[in-house]
Each structure stands twice: as C-alpha cells, then as structure tokens.
Amino acid sequence: MATRITGGALRGHVLRSPSVSGLRPTAERVRAAVFSIIGPNAVEGRRVADLYAGSGAFGLDALSRGAEHVDFVEKNARLCSAIRAHLKRWSLDTRATALRGKVLNRIESLQGRYDLVFADPPYGGSEIERLVARLQSPRLVGPGGIVVLEHGSDDTQDYAVGRFSLQTTRKYGDTAITVLAAG
C-alpha cells in the first residue's frame, strides 16, 4: 500500500506500508485538505500526536511540514515497524517516537502537552468517545491545541464536549474530519 507526503520538505515522497487487514490510509487529498484547514501555524514547531497511526501518514506529513516532534501510537507491530523505518530513512527519528500499543492503554504514558493531535480510531463503536474524554486532560492537549478526528461520514456524534469547541466538520465520501480546538 502506498501514498505520498502532501507537503513540506518531503512533499511527493512515497510512503509504503505493509498490507494489513483493516488499514485504510487517509486519502492524500483529505490529508492535504486537513493541513489547509488547520494552517501552517498549527504544525510548524509544534508537538504532535498521531494516534491510531496506521501508515503514519498524518504524523510524517506533519514532520515534513516542520513539526518539532511527533509521537506515533499504533497497535499493529508491522505498521509500527514501517513507521520507524520511514523515520530512519528520512532522518526524522530524532524528532519522533513510534510506540506500539492500543491508544487507550498508551495515552496516559505519553509525554503529552500536544499542540496538535490526529486521531483515526476504528469507525463505529465507542472508541472515539472514550478517546475524546481522555483528551480532555490539559496534560495531553494544551490550551489552544487542535484535535483532528477522522470518522465515518455517517457518524453525527457531537465531539465538541468539555474543553473542546467545534471548528469545522468536513465530509469526503465515506470519511469525515472533525476539527476541535481546546480551551
């Protein structure tokens, strides 16, 4: 499975991931749209988390666009190894950490105080609600931080709860992106 980095110093570099059941990398046009929506000030020099990282495309794109540091969390060992290989190949391994494990089990051990969080949990079910509840902690998402949630376009749940306010929701086929700002 292959996709490309959509912007920054590594724009156009091919990102290859092993074929894994259930992997659905975010389409290049959707990633490019997300970075356009949040703007360069949300990424450059910022601490970022790529949760449910899969191929790592969001986090790698953020590093390409100047993120200070990215923490990747992915439960699949093969995908986590592929992320680490890309980091090493592109000399980004000093600015990132790829952790293997389930996000809800790993989240409390993350360094935290992220300025930007990408999260693409499995569609359907209650995992996304549990994640949003955990991200309420100012230790994990700093004031003014941005949370980008990817979910099914048929999901009409309101994720602007607690300290999060809704910035926008956009639909791209069967995928929706919800952008939240932390107060």
PDB file of C-alpha atoms in Angstrom:
ATOM      1  CA  MET A   1       0.000   0.000   0.000  1.00  0.00           C
ATOM      2  CA  ALA A   2       1.478   3.376  -0.951  1.00  0.00           C
ATOM      3  CA  THR A   3       0.615   7.039  -0.503  1.00  0.00           C
ATOM      4  CA  ARG A   4       2.591  10.266  -0.777  1.00  0.00           C
ATOM      5  CA  ILE A   5       3.577  13.025   1.624  1.00  0.00           C
ATOM      6  CA  THR A   6       1.424  16.016   0.641  1.00  0.00           C
ATOM      7  CA  GLY A   7       3.541  18.973   1.727  1.00  0.00           C
ATOM      8  CA  GLY A   8       6.721  20.357   3.214  1.00  0.00           C
ATOM      9  CA  ALA A   9      10.304  19.238   2.725  1.00  0.00           C
ATOM     10  CA  LEU A  10       9.328  15.642   1.880  1.00  0.00           C
ATOM     11  CA  ARG A  11       6.427  16.508  -0.412  1.00  0.00           C
ATOM     12  CA  GLY A  12       5.937  13.775  -3.003  1.00  0.00           C
ATOM     13  CA  HIS A  13       7.992  11.152  -1.140  1.00  0.00           C
ATOM     14  CA  VAL A  14       6.296   7.771  -1.315  1.00  0.00           C
ATOM     15  CA  LEU A  15       5.171   6.230   1.956  1.00  0.00           C
ATOM     16  CA  ARG A  16       4.859   2.443   1.688  1.00  0.00           C
ATOM     17  CA  SER A  17       3.046   0.379   4.291  1.00  0.00           C
ATOM     18  CA  PRO A  18       2.550  -3.347   4.621  1.00  0.00           C
ATOM     19  CA  SER A  19      -0.834  -4.656   3.571  1.00  0.00           C
ATOM     20  CA  VAL A  20      -2.722  -5.143   6.823  1.00  0.00           C
ATOM     21  CA  SER A  21      -6.364  -6.084   7.258  1.00  0.00           C
ATOM     22  CA  GLY A  22      -8.413  -3.048   8.270  1.00  0.00           C
ATOM     23  CA  LEU A  23      -5.782  -0.483   7.243  1.00  0.00           C
ATOM     24  CA  ARG A  24      -7.404   2.453   5.465  1.00  0.00           C
ATOM     25  CA  PRO A  25      -4.839   5.205   4.979  1.00  0.00           C
ATOM     26  CA  THR A  26      -6.323   8.664   4.813  1.00  0.00           C
ATOM     27  CA  ALA A  27      -6.512   9.745   1.178  1.00  0.00           C
ATOM     28  CA  GLU A  28      -3.860  12.239   0.069  1.00  0.00           C
ATOM     29  CA  ARG A  29      -6.492  14.820  -0.888  1.00  0.00           C
ATOM     30  CA  VAL A  30      -8.102  14.538   2.570  1.00  0.00           C
ATOM     31  CA  ARG A  31      -4.740  14.961   4.352  1.00  0.00           C
ATOM     32  CA  ALA A  32      -3.884  17.952   2.164  1.00  0.00           C
ATOM     33  CA  ALA A  33      -7.302  19.463   2.952  1.00  0.00           C
ATOM     34  CA  VAL A  34      -6.784  18.953   6.696  1.00  0.00           C
ATOM     35  CA  PHE A  35      -3.421  20.718   6.625  1.00  0.00           C
ATOM     36  CA  SER A  36      -5.001  23.543   4.634  1.00  0.00           C
ATOM     37  CA  ILE A  37      -7.863  23.845   7.156  1.00  0.00           C
ATOM     38  CA  ILE A  38      -5.629  23.962  10.240  1.00  0.00           C
ATOM     39  CA  GLY A  39      -2.948  26.126   8.583  1.00  0.00           C
ATOM     40  CA  PRO A  40       0.856  26.084   8.862  1.00  0.00           C
ATOM     41  CA  ASN A  41       0.904  27.753  12.293  1.00  0.00           C
ATOM     42  CA  ALA A  42      -0.803  24.677  13.755  1.00  0.00           C
ATOM     43  CA  VAL A  43       2.099  22.451  12.639  1.00  0.00           C
ATOM     44  CA  GLU A  44       5.431  24.258  12.361  1.00  0.00           C
ATOM     45  CA  GLY A  45       7.447  23.979  15.577  1.00  0.00           C
ATOM     46  CA  ARG A  46       4.613  22.131  17.346  1.00  0.00           C
ATOM     47  CA  ARG A  47       4.341  18.898  19.354  1.00  0.00           C
ATOM     48  CA  VAL A  48       2.078  16.445  17.565  1.00  0.00           C
ATOM     49  CA  ALA A  49       0.475  13.072  18.337  1.00  0.00           C
ATOM     50  CA  ASP A  50      -0.623  10.680  15.572  1.00  0.00           C
ATOM     51  CA  LEU A  51      -2.977   8.254  17.331  1.00  0.00           C
ATOM     52  CA  TYR A  52      -4.163   5.073  15.606  1.00  0.00           C
ATOM     53  CA  ALA A  53      -1.304   5.974  13.268  1.00  0.00           C
ATOM     54  CA  GLY A  54      -1.731   3.170  10.725  1.00  0.00           C
ATOM     55  CA  SER A  55       0.671   4.111   7.940  1.00  0.00           C
ATOM     56  CA  GLY A  56       1.827   7.161   9.923  1.00  0.00           C
ATOM     57  CA  ALA A  57       0.895   9.451   7.026  1.00  0.00           C
ATOM     58  CA  PHE A  58      -0.504  12.297   9.152  1.00  0.00           C
ATOM     59  CA  GLY A  59       2.463  12.377  11.524  1.00  0.00           C
ATOM     60  CA  LEU A  60       5.034  12.031   8.740  1.00  0.00           C
ATOM     61  CA  ASP A  61       3.311  14.818   6.818  1.00  0.00           C
ATOM     62  CA  ALA A  62       3.456  16.956   9.995  1.00  0.00           C
ATOM     63  CA  LEU A  63       7.201  16.302  10.361  1.00  0.00           C
ATOM     64  CA  SER A  64       7.688  17.197   6.695  1.00  0.00           C
ATOM     65  CA  ARG A  65       5.867  20.470   7.379  1.00  0.00           C
ATOM     66  CA  GLY A  66       8.124  21.381  10.313  1.00  0.00           C
ATOM     67  CA  ALA A  67       6.583  19.803  13.424  1.00  0.00           C
ATOM     68  CA  GLU A  68       9.052  19.838  16.312  1.00  0.00           C
ATOM     69  CA  HIS A  69       8.209  16.309  17.495  1.00  0.00           C
ATOM     70  CA  VAL A  70       5.631  13.629  16.692  1.00  0.00           C
ATOM     71  CA  ASP A  71       4.573  10.701  18.874  1.00  0.00           C
ATOM     72  CA  PHE A  72       3.001   7.879  16.848  1.00  0.00           C
ATOM     73  CA  VAL A  73       0.847   5.231  18.543  1.00  0.00           C
ATOM     74  CA  GLU A  74      -0.097   2.138  16.530  1.00  0.00           C
ATOM     75  CA  LYS A  75      -1.132  -1.295  17.832  1.00  0.00           C
ATOM     76  CA  ASN A  76      -0.046  -3.298  14.762  1.00  0.00           C
ATOM     77  CA  ALA A  77       3.618  -4.362  15.042  1.00  0.00           C
ATOM     78  CA  ARG A  78       4.199  -4.435  11.266  1.00  0.00           C
ATOM     79  CA  LEU A  79       2.798  -0.931  10.795  1.00  0.00           C
ATOM     80  CA  CYS A  80       4.766   0.414  13.769  1.00  0.00           C
ATOM     81  CA  SER A  81       7.964  -1.076  12.287  1.00  0.00           C
ATOM     82  CA  ALA A  82       7.176   0.510   8.912  1.00  0.00           C
ATOM     83  CA  ILE A  83       6.736   3.923  10.583  1.00  0.00           C
ATOM     84  CA  ARG A  84      10.098   3.515  12.326  1.00  0.00           C
ATOM     85  CA  ALA A  85      11.721   2.554   9.006  1.00  0.00           C
ATOM     86  CA  HIS A  86      10.363   5.697   7.308  1.00  0.00           C
ATOM     87  CA  LEU A  87      11.558   7.855  10.187  1.00  0.00           C
ATOM     88  CA  LYS A  88      15.046   6.394   9.924  1.00  0.00           C
ATOM     89  CA  ARG A  89      15.153   6.507   6.100  1.00  0.00           C
ATOM     90  CA  TRP A  90      14.192  10.180   6.066  1.00  0.00           C
ATOM     91  CA  SER A  91      16.399  11.079   9.091  1.00  0.00           C
ATOM     92  CA  LEU A  92      13.396  12.040  11.210  1.00  0.00           C
ATOM     93  CA  ASP A  93      13.992   9.535  14.011  1.00  0.00           C
ATOM     94  CA  THR A  94      15.423  12.205  16.362  1.00  0.00           C
ATOM     95  CA  ARG A  95      12.167  14.169  16.089  1.00  0.00           C
ATOM     96  CA  ALA A  96       9.706  11.325  16.586  1.00  0.00           C
ATOM     97  CA  THR A  97       8.806   8.274  18.629  1.00  0.00           C
ATOM     98  CA  ALA A  98       6.781   5.333  17.321  1.00  0.00           C
ATOM     99  CA  LEU A  99       5.083   3.424  20.119  1.00  0.00           C
ATOM    100  CA  ARG A 100       3.359   0.093  19.728  1.00  0.00           C
ATOM    101  CA  GLY A 101       0.175  -0.470  21.671  1.00  0.00           C
ATOM    102  CA  LYS A 102      -3.502   0.290  21.922  1.00  0.00           C
ATOM    103  CA  VAL A 103      -4.102   4.027  22.110  1.00  0.00           C
ATOM    104  CA  LEU A 104      -6.415   3.936  25.127  1.00  0.00           C
ATOM    105  CA  ASN A 105      -3.819   1.840  27.016  1.00  0.00           C
ATOM    106  CA  ARG A 106      -0.867   4.037  25.977  1.00  0.00           C
ATOM    107  CA  ILE A 107      -2.393   7.504  26.215  1.00  0.00           C
ATOM    108  CA  GLU A 108      -1.649   8.144  29.896  1.00  0.00           C
ATOM    109  CA  SER A 109       2.041   7.306  29.412  1.00  0.00           C
ATOM    110  CA  LEU A 110       2.523   9.774  26.528  1.00  0.00           C
ATOM    111  CA  GLN A 111       4.658  12.869  27.166  1.00  0.00           C
ATOM    112  CA  GLY A 112       1.654  14.987  26.331  1.00  0.00           C
ATOM    113  CA  ARG A 113       1.020  18.700  26.127  1.00  0.00           C
ATOM    114  CA  TYR A 114       0.391  18.325  22.423  1.00  0.00           C
ATOM    115  CA  ASP A 115      -0.418  21.282  20.222  1.00  0.00           C
ATOM    116  CA  LEU A 116      -1.936  19.049  17.544  1.00  0.00           C
ATOM    117  CA  VAL A 117      -3.483  15.587  17.752  1.00  0.00           C
ATOM    118  CA  PHE A 118      -4.527  13.442  14.805  1.00  0.00           C
ATOM    119  CA  ALA A 119      -6.786  10.517  15.684  1.00  0.00           C
ATOM    120  CA  ASP A 120      -8.238   7.953  13.300  1.00  0.00           C
ATOM    121  CA  PRO A 121      -9.864   5.318  15.537  1.00  0.00           C
ATOM    122  CA  PRO A 122     -11.819   2.403  14.085  1.00  0.00           C
ATOM    123  CA  TYR A 123     -15.088   3.612  12.575  1.00  0.00           C
ATOM    124  CA  GLY A 124     -18.216   2.809  14.567  1.00  0.00           C
ATOM    125  CA  GLY A 125     -18.262   1.762  18.191  1.00  0.00           C
ATOM    126  CA  SER A 126     -17.466   3.902  21.217  1.00  0.00           C
ATOM    127  CA  GLU A 127     -13.663   4.155  20.979  1.00  0.00           C
ATOM    128  CA  ILE A 128     -13.772   7.697  19.613  1.00  0.00           C
ATOM    129  CA  GLU A 129     -15.956   8.924  22.508  1.00  0.00           C
ATOM    130  CA  ARG A 130     -13.607   7.338  25.060  1.00  0.00           C
ATOM    131  CA  LEU A 131     -10.642   8.947  23.301  1.00  0.00           C
ATOM    132  CA  VAL A 132     -12.238  12.424  23.306  1.00  0.00           C
ATOM    133  CA  ALA A 133     -12.941  12.004  27.034  1.00  0.00           C
ATOM    134  CA  ARG A 134      -9.281  11.152  27.718  1.00  0.00           C
ATOM    135  CA  LEU A 135      -8.007  14.037  25.572  1.00  0.00           C
ATOM    136  CA  GLN A 136      -9.863  16.484  27.848  1.00  0.00           C
ATOM    137  CA  SER A 137      -6.800  16.466  30.116  1.00  0.00           C
ATOM    138  CA  PRO A 138      -4.760  19.690  29.726  1.00  0.00           C
ATOM    139  CA  ARG A 139      -1.704  17.468  30.319  1.00  0.00           C
ATOM    140  CA  LEU A 140      -2.378  15.799  26.955  1.00  0.00           C
ATOM    141  CA  VAL A 141      -3.730  18.662  24.825  1.00  0.00           C
ATOM    142  CA  GLY A 142      -2.508  22.130  25.715  1.00  0.00           C
ATOM    143  CA  PRO A 143      -4.751  25.197  25.734  1.00  0.00           C
ATOM    144  CA  GLY A 144      -5.305  26.299  22.142  1.00  0.00           C
ATOM    145  CA  GLY A 145      -4.400  22.816  20.924  1.00  0.00           C
ATOM    146  CA  ILE A 146      -6.151  21.291  17.928  1.00  0.00           C
ATOM    147  CA  VAL A 147      -7.627  17.794  17.711  1.00  0.00           C
ATOM    148  CA  VAL A 148      -8.355  16.359  14.264  1.00  0.00           C
ATOM    149  CA  LEU A 149     -10.714  13.369  14.397  1.00  0.00           C
ATOM    150  CA  GLU A 150     -11.287  11.121  11.403  1.00  0.00           C
ATOM    151  CA  HIS A 151     -14.519   9.142  11.454  1.00  0.00           C
ATOM    152  CA  GLY A 152     -17.210   7.761   9.182  1.00  0.00           C
ATOM    153  CA  SER A 153     -19.282  10.369   7.365  1.00  0.00           C
ATOM    154  CA  ASP A 154     -22.452   8.754   8.756  1.00  0.00           C
ATOM    155  CA  ASP A 155     -21.247   9.478  12.319  1.00  0.00           C
ATOM    156  CA  THR A 156     -23.201  12.523  13.535  1.00  0.00           C
ATOM    157  CA  GLN A 157     -21.922  12.474  17.133  1.00  0.00           C
ATOM    158  CA  ASP A 158     -21.099  15.890  18.631  1.00  0.00           C
ATOM    159  CA  TYR A 159     -17.458  15.693  19.785  1.00  0.00           C
ATOM    160  CA  ALA A 160     -17.330  19.339  20.904  1.00  0.00           C
ATOM    161  CA  VAL A 161     -17.634  18.487  24.585  1.00  0.00           C
ATOM    162  CA  GLY A 162     -15.873  19.678  27.728  1.00  0.00           C
ATOM    163  CA  ARG A 163     -12.974  21.960  26.822  1.00  0.00           C
ATOM    164  CA  PHE A 164     -13.300  21.301  23.076  1.00  0.00           C
ATOM    165  CA  SER A 165     -15.119  23.629  20.713  1.00  0.00           C
ATOM    166  CA  LEU A 166     -16.039  22.687  17.161  1.00  0.00           C
ATOM    167  CA  GLN A 167     -14.002  24.420  14.467  1.00  0.00           C
ATOM    168  CA  THR A 168     -15.380  22.508  11.467  1.00  0.00           C
ATOM    169  CA  THR A 169     -16.602  19.169  10.178  1.00  0.00           C
ATOM    170  CA  ARG A 170     -15.986  18.260   6.544  1.00  0.00           C
ATOM    171  CA  LYS A 171     -17.120  15.195   4.618  1.00  0.00           C
ATOM    172  CA  TYR A 172     -15.080  13.470   1.908  1.00  0.00           C
ATOM    173  CA  GLY A 173     -17.047  10.478   0.609  1.00  0.00           C
ATOM    174  CA  ASP A 174     -17.363   7.940   3.450  1.00  0.00           C
ATOM    175  CA  THR A 175     -14.814   9.841   5.585  1.00  0.00           C
ATOM    176  CA  ALA A 176     -15.465  12.861   7.791  1.00  0.00           C
ATOM    177  CA  ILE A 177     -12.940  15.095   9.511  1.00  0.00           C
ATOM    178  CA  THR A 178     -13.890  16.971  12.673  1.00  0.00           C
ATOM    179  CA  VAL A 179     -11.529  19.692  13.901  1.00  0.00           C
ATOM    180  CA  LEU A 180     -11.771  20.673  17.565  1.00  0.00           C
ATOM    181  CA  ALA A 181      -9.980  23.434  19.499  1.00  0.00           C
ATOM    182  CA  ALA A 182      -9.051  23.027  23.159  1.00  0.00           C
ATOM    183  CA  GLY A 183      -9.954  25.832  25.528  1.00  0.00           C
TER     184      GLY A 183
END
